[in-house]
Amino acid sequence: MNKSEILNLLNDVATGATSVEKAADVLKAQPFDDLGFAKPDHHRGLRQGAGEVIYGAGKTPEQIIKITENLMQNGQKHILITRLDEQAYNSVSKSIELDYYKEARIGIAGGMPQPDTTGTILVITAGTSDIPVAEEAAVTAEFLGNNVKRVYDAGVAGIHRLLAHFDDISKADVIIAIAGMEGALASVVGGLADCPVIAVPTSVGYGASFGGVSALLSMLNSCASGVSVVNIDNGFGAAYTASMINHK
Amino acid sequence: MNKSEILNLLNDVATGATSVEKAADVLKAQPFDDLGFAKPDHHRGLRQGAGEVIYGAGKTPEQIIKITENLMQNGQKHILITRLDEQAYNSVSKSIELDYYKEARIGIAGGMPQPDTTGTILVITAGTSDIPVAEEAAVTAEFLGNNVKRVYDAGVAGIHRLLAHFDDISKADVIIAIAGMEGALASVVGGLADCPVIAVPTSVGYGASFGGVSALLSMLNSCASGVSVVNIDNGFGAAYTASMINHK
Amino acid sequence: MNKSEILNLLNDVATGATSVEKAADVLKAQPFDDLGFAKPDHHRGLRQGAGEVIYGAGKTPEQIIKITENLMQNGQKHILITRLDEQAYNSVSKSIELDYYKEARIGIAGGMPQPDTTGTILVITAGTSDIPVAEEAAVTAEFLGNNVKRVYDAGVAGIHRLLAHFDDISKADVIIAIAGMEGALASVVGGLADCPVIAVPTSVGYGASFGGVSALLSMLNSCASGVSVVNIDNGFGAAYTASMINHK
Amino acid sequence: MNKSEILNLLNDVATGATSVEKAADVLKAQPFDDLGFAKPDHHRGLRQGAGEVIYGAGKTPEQIIKITENLMQNGQKHILITRLDEQAYNSVSKSIELDYYKEARIGIAGGMPQPDTTGTILVITAGTSDIPVAEEAAVTAEFLGNNVKRVYDAGVAGIHRLLAHFDDISKADVIIAIAGMEGALASVVGGLADCPVIAVPTSVGYGASFGGVSALLSMLNSCASGVSVVNIDNGFGAAYTASMINHK
Amino acid sequence: MNKSEILNLLNDVATGATSVEKAADVLKAQPFDDLGFAKPDHHRGLRQGAGEVIYGAGKTPEQIIKITENLMQNGQKHILITRLDEQAYNSVSKSIELDYYKEARIGIAGGMPQPDTTGTILVITAGTSDIPVAEEAAVTAEFLGNNVKRVYDAGVAGIHRLLAHFDDISKADVIIAIAGMEGALASVVGGLADCPVIAVPTSVGYGASFGGVSALLSMLNSCASGVSVVNIDNGFGAAYTASMINHK
Amino acid sequence: MNKSEILNLLNDVATGATSVEKAADVLKAQPFDDLGFAKPDHHRGLRQGAGEVIYGAGKTPEQIIKITENLMQNGQKHILITRLDEQAYNSVSKSIELDYYKEARIGIAGGMPQPDTTGTILVITAGTSDIPVAEEAAVTAEFLGNNVKRVYDAGVAGIHRLLAHFDDISKADVIIAIAGMEGALASVVGGLADCPVIAVPTSVGYGASFGGVSALLSMLNSCASGVSVVNIDNGFGAAYTASMINHK
Amino acid sequence: MNKSEILNLLNDVATGATSVEKAADVLKAQPFDDLGFAKPDHHRGLRQGAGEVIYGAGKTPEQIIKITENLMQNGQKHILITRLDEQAYNSVSKSIELDYYKEARIGIAGGMPQPDTTGTILVITAGTSDIPVAEEAAVTAEFLGNNVKRVYDAGVAGIHRLLAHFDDISKADVIIAIAGMEGALASVVGGLADCPVIAVPTSVGYGASFGGVSALLSMLNSCASGVSVVNIDNGFGAAYTASMINHK
Amino acid sequence: MNKSEILNLLNDVATGATSVEKAADVLKAQPFDDLGFAKPDHHRGLRQGAGEVIYGAGKTPEQIIKITENLMQNGQKHILITRLDEQAYNSVSKSIELDYYKEARIGIAGGMPQPDTTGTILVITAGTSDIPVAEEAAVTAEFLGNNVKRVYDAGVAGIHRLLAHFDDISKADVIIAIAGMEGALASVVGGLADCPVIAVPTSVGYGASFGGVSALLSMLNSCASGVSVVNIDNGFGAAYTASMINHK
């Protein structure tokens, strides 16, 4: 049951098309009601698209298995599990068949869906250490039905490496720019691109990078227009927003 | 001369279609070269759309006048001047005819352009004190060719006031959610909306709001997917990004 | 010996009803004097209600055992031990019979007391990861004689899940609202409720949540009236305050 | 129209007792709909008790006058205007008769209501510089129908001055403890009191007090149980919560 | 060779009483020159009193052994080794006979010196978790020749426990007040005492205590006169300063 | 009435030597009870020495006059008023004869007392901009009966200027080291001195000095033993502590 | 008297070539001894080069005049006064003939010296608002005998504007890169340049730029090698370091 | 292929001396293109000097081996691997012969190059705990062809230890000053030296040193001219800049 269905239901109650009691029954039958004391986090209403998402951090393998099974029984064909480290993957995969994307720390049940748009999301990083966050973004974007182009280790200190990807930047429909340390990539890419840029600061760095704060502030203060920012290391969130834009 | 023209020029140089000397001449003829010692800030390549933008903060009225005249002489029909306080407006308007949007602190030379898209950007605020930032966003979005719907003072503490705007939220193509204090509006709207939400923290508040930091952190940590964030009080930046999305 | 007894004693000294020497003897006979060099922390005067509390963090199992035995020998029937991790529980339970609430990290000696009020404390969380803090609050509140209603994973990004608990919110006498990340739950619940809301920020989140600071600031800046805040992850403190209010 | 009336209305819509159209008409007739572009901030649903509240900060005298007149025309008898500096008071009082509490920066239209409870709220400060915040709390509490006892300049560095108020502390039903600088008052009072303590950090101090942060952190980390905290300088919020507790 | 000897040497050079070459020879014979590449940290010139100090943190057992032996060979009778955890103690004690103070994490070679003053330093803590820092202070103060009185777990939330030590506070020549969490102890003791109070914030606490920052700010902002502050957890530094004062 | 007199009174009550009623009368006759609603801040119990202190910040000239007159009527001969800016001085001096120390922002009624100790307090600053804080310290120390030696503008970047004051540093009984910017003076002086050093960070500086935070952190982390720290710009507090030490 | 002369003097004392008394006389005759109570800040030993520097911030016009006159009487031919705002300039210039550089807020007595090196310092800024800091750097560098090339408003968001200055970057001997907001200029320039880059963060920006902190962190975390950083807005310090490098 | 070669190539393309296709082929043959998905970080263009650098942090031993082999196959004779902990060294050294500098955490393949300049870089630390950072700087500087002089444990609290190195400070061409805690070393050395000082804050310390922030702020606010700063613990970066200066 996706978000607009829920809103419609609330509307139907308001117009009298549905009684309160009936609506309550419908809502109670929703997956978020089924697992009792430890309700699964369905990544909040993310049910409208190609599949379903489980945020794996802070969940036991048992909880992840239960939620996945519950979703599959409710007809979900593709399920994305984020922040699933290798140890958790090993446990979960004993019960459920998963494609595991190790660098992205993502498991997918039911296989990767086919792209359902023609636009392309460019995922670009400043360094190699940013790749885990980039892969979380790239795999999520693919799961949500997008074509993804990856360009990694194209930091601004070697501007020739970045300029070599002019074409990719020009042709992208949305760009996810990922960088730790000083996070300058977002501004330079933002200055070159004609499309929206979602900037993802990463916790890559040491000392005065303060776990990603330096890159975060850089990106928020970007002198380039068209740049908006998500939380540190939030590859999933960037991909979700980028997919929304790409599906317009 | 817009950004893709500049990139094409660089490309032509690379392919030999244009000589370096000629390209240099072309670039020197660009407006950013004309005003000598105190070069105007043309809001970075924002020349492709309906008009041109001048970031007024930190510029003297004389500088604003010179840049505006220079732009008009170069064929710009509509020019947006942001962060133009009333005193500066009074000075500038002696030389240049401006429409002044007082709450937005925006002046427009050459009149407001007509919308060139059918999509709608919803600008929604938590409180009345957020309105100046909201108006900066709304007027900018209109200037960039968008239809804008305003909903003000719909903070989450009075959830009925927000729910009363279900329709506006459902129908929007992009939403700009603006809030100070605890910034919860972004999460609630993000949970209700199916479109991208650009969150703008404002410096409204006191004490532990720390000039907008509280709202900024809230928005970056939003549990709702599809929310990205711009700098504190950056109504212009939110509108620019929203317009990019709305024009896709 | 409870707090008002101590104050009365001081008063008796002042009025001459008790001599200084005698008062000193009485005070020296108090449990806080008995365990020598490493005095137990009796959670400061929390002796007036249904039982006694030991703050387990930073205490060795041996210290916890000694304090518990000392309390029981002094007539305490029910003793709550907070921040007692499983390993410490295993050690302590070899000497003292404990009911262990694993998620709450609480051990209770002498069994859970019966409720002594009719009012209800609602403990509500934004996500599943907030449950350990919520259980610390809920078990503490029960120990202090309150009826407790739990509603978990009702974050604002899925507003329908929260609205489904209108009834619980309306009927509560006090609400403990627990959330990490952006902490918006406190404001939304505060806007819906007619009773005092004690907000507990949790350290759940990553990146710019800064170990609970984001939620803490949100809650302090809540636009809803009637919300007050305790320390990050301080389920016990919220329950103690809520119980005080509920017993009025 | 108070909060439970609004919720009832929503409920009536859901049960069909009221049609959506009729409900919309009712909601549109609400004061928050009446003033157009610059909607007044009604301090969020604070309409259930003895009177109405307007948060004056960031509003022009004209806006305050319009909102006050609108409220009075809608039958409000007593209206509290907070954060009303003397200059604004002078402007507003030309149109509306106000009792002005200068230190509290509060204006009251329609006179101060009579107390409607028997319990007492103790407002206690560490220093004289904390008095403006204390008066905001005290006058608000009185406006909301409470008996208020003031004890000012009773900081912990002169413990005898604080101990001299044992009686007031013992007899209070709720205590609002207000302090800047190191904010130790909350812990000492919290240790002496048997009732809930609402702690208000103030921005009084200099240097490493960081505009109230030092006191805020002290209060959040209070070793005394039963202490909860509101935003820096938020006398109104403390009084609102205290009144809720006192009216139980 | 103590500090005044070094300064005298420099002075003798200046007056010609000593030649530069001779002075250089003397300085080269100093212990800080002897151990080559990894020069020992002699706790900076702390050689004038009852004994010598080695700051153990960040030194290998081998380095500590070498420095200790070198000092003993140069005639030092008593040597204090701070921040010496149990594992390091076990290694060092195989080569050098040490008295080990486990809670203080201090080892002493050559035995504890006798007191050489009549004044008393009071070491007082707010809680039991502050005891390790307190013991570092107390043992250091004893090593430096002072009489020490310990009062532990006398936090301000149980003011009767603190008032019970009026006598100790009145009679002290210097007080070291140690507290984590909100650090209010320093202000209350400072208000009661007639002698200098050295306040030591500790990293005891969680959440918004930020590793001792809350207590540090409280102590710096103390409303009590006569309070000065050292670094978080710096029991040694407090004792060193207190000893300087006590030996006046 | 000084602090020990107050404590004796409390003791007399406890032993029955004084009745509670009589003690209450005595306490009510104390100056802190006399001035009603806006009780004067007597700088907390600072009554034992050569004179009385009024903290002028945040007080109106009228309040300062009333408190000063009240103190003089109660027999105080010398009264120190700190943080008294020139405008306030002009107002106060119309009613009360004051010696005004402009740089120190201190007014003294009843004249400067004679020194009552033989020891010397050295007040040393890194730069000229630190002089106002230094003068607050120096004049306070003189008022409290100490001999004061001033050495200004002796920052560590010109080490020869500092070394030129070896003698002053060697002979001092207590040193107050005052510096903004990087605050290194405290460590260098602390390494040279044999007496306690009270370090005062100042808000002198710009950019990353963060209003004194840089100097504050430097001083707290001083590698020199014997250094303790007071609040930013707190010349009074440093002098008060230094005087306590100097009077031992 | 320059720094090496002072060190030589100290050395002569040490070798007996100069007596202590004579050295003391020489040192007392130094300019830093002459102006009594308010000693001038000679910008610490900056006497070896083309001229002398006075840091004007926090000095009265009278003090600046006295120091300048004193320096001129001691044979200084060129004197640079930094942080001299227009109002102070107007006062000072009544007594002393000054060349005033308004944007740089610098006054020069005795005229600008001729360059004494062949190398060039490139001063480059991201925006027009950074120009005051850039001019402070440029004028200082010229005063210290360097050739200076200015490139302003070449921020990374318009990479073509920066690339247009390839030549200047390649030919520079030292580069001073100045930027506010996200400070990305330093990394991009650092990646292009073969010479040392001194990065100057500026306080230009708003919201999450936090007065230059964002740019400061960016520059400290620069992924480009060869970049070092000075304080926010410290154009003078950058020029001083750059001049040292350029004079090697 | 070094940086100027890359820039020349770009220039040749622009002038037509090289076709775009040919340039693309050249660029594709560059080492940064060779290793596919996980592109090695070549420490950005640091290829012009005596050897090549690999930043080891965040790379697996396998990745380091592949990159090193690739570089050697491309003709690099000397390769520096930074941030290579002992465990990683053990793995890498099975495939590649390395000289390992344990304290510096640096491995060098192909042996240490000979110095190619006559100037000297002085590496000086405040304490022994700063030595790992110092060794990273010293070994890097040696690798880049510089003569290096080490002076360790010369903190300002024992000023005689620092003054004993006057000669080293006077004779240095560049100084790298390394300190944790309060970082005062940079200011004192900066005041003594006539050459540029690169200051490196270290994370050495505890409590309010905040992982190097205290030293970082001290160094940024240094009152000595000629001091610039790199990131916390960034010995490599300091050495790289120092080498650039030393090779001028």
GROMACS .gro file of C-alpha atoms in nm, chain A residues 103 126-129 131 135 150-155 157-161 163-165 181 205-210, chain H residues 3 6-7 10 27 32 37-42 44 47 55 57-59 83 210-211 213 216 231-235:
model
   56
  103GLU     CA    1   3.104  -0.207  -0.115
  126ALA     CA    2   3.636   1.306  -0.517
  127GLY     CA    3   3.841   1.012  -0.392
  128THR     CA    4   3.857   0.635  -0.372
  129SER     CA    5   3.766   0.635  -0.005
  131ILE     CA    6   3.337   0.481  -0.302
  135GLU     CA    7   2.803   0.262  -0.426
  150ARG     CA    8   2.985   0.614  -1.213
  151VAL     CA    9   3.293   0.842  -1.215
  152TYR     CA   10   3.520   0.785  -0.917
  153ASP     CA   11   3.834   0.957  -0.786
  154ALA     CA   12   3.790   1.279  -0.978
  155GLY     CA   13   3.876   1.526  -0.704
  157ALA     CA   14   4.301   1.889  -0.681
  158GLY     CA   15   4.365   1.710  -1.009
  159ILE     CA   16   4.135   1.926  -1.217
  160HIS     CA   17   4.239   1.747  -1.540
  161ARG     CA   18   4.086   1.426  -1.409
  163LEU     CA   19   3.763   1.800  -1.680
  164ALA     CA   20   3.811   1.466  -1.857
  165HIS     CA   21   3.450   1.394  -1.758
  181MET     CA   22   3.773   1.626   0.333
  205GLY     CA   23   3.930   1.253   0.627
  206TYR     CA   24   4.100   1.310   0.961
  207GLY     CA   25   4.179   1.589   1.204
  208ALA     CA   26   3.982   1.901   1.122
  209SER     CA   27   3.747   1.715   0.888
  210PHE     CA   28   3.553   1.635   1.206
 1739LYS     CA   29   5.167   1.832  -1.344
 1742ILE     CA   30   4.964   1.776  -1.804
 1743LEU     CA   31   4.911   2.149  -1.821
 1746LEU     CA   32   4.609   2.094  -2.220
 1763LEU     CA   33   4.564   1.103  -2.074
 1768PHE     CA   34   4.541   0.723  -1.276
 1773PHE     CA   35   3.696   0.054  -1.059
 1774ALA     CA   36   3.914   0.133  -0.754
 1775LYS     CA   37   4.138   0.404  -0.895
 1776PRO     CA   38   4.451   0.465  -0.684
 1777ASP     CA   39   4.497   0.803  -0.520
 1778HIS     CA   40   4.831   0.928  -0.650
 1780ARG     CA   41   4.740   1.438  -0.662
 1783ARG     CA   42   5.495   1.339  -0.942
 1791TYR     CA   43   4.836   0.774   0.073
 1793ALA     CA   44   4.505   0.517   0.483
 1794GLY     CA   45   4.181   0.350   0.375
 1795LYS     CA   46   4.350   0.127   0.120
 1819ARG     CA   47   4.989   0.613   0.687
 1946PHE     CA   48   3.950   1.805   2.171
 1947GLY     CA   49   4.165   1.585   1.950
 1949VAL     CA   50   4.148   2.153   1.814
 1952LEU     CA   51   4.499   2.406   1.589
 1967ASN     CA   52   4.560   1.998   0.929
 1968ILE     CA   53   4.585   1.816   1.262
 1969ASP     CA   54   4.850   1.540   1.252
 1970ASN     CA   55   4.930   1.625   0.889
 1971GLY     CA   56   5.305   1.569   0.898
   0.00000   0.00000   0.00000
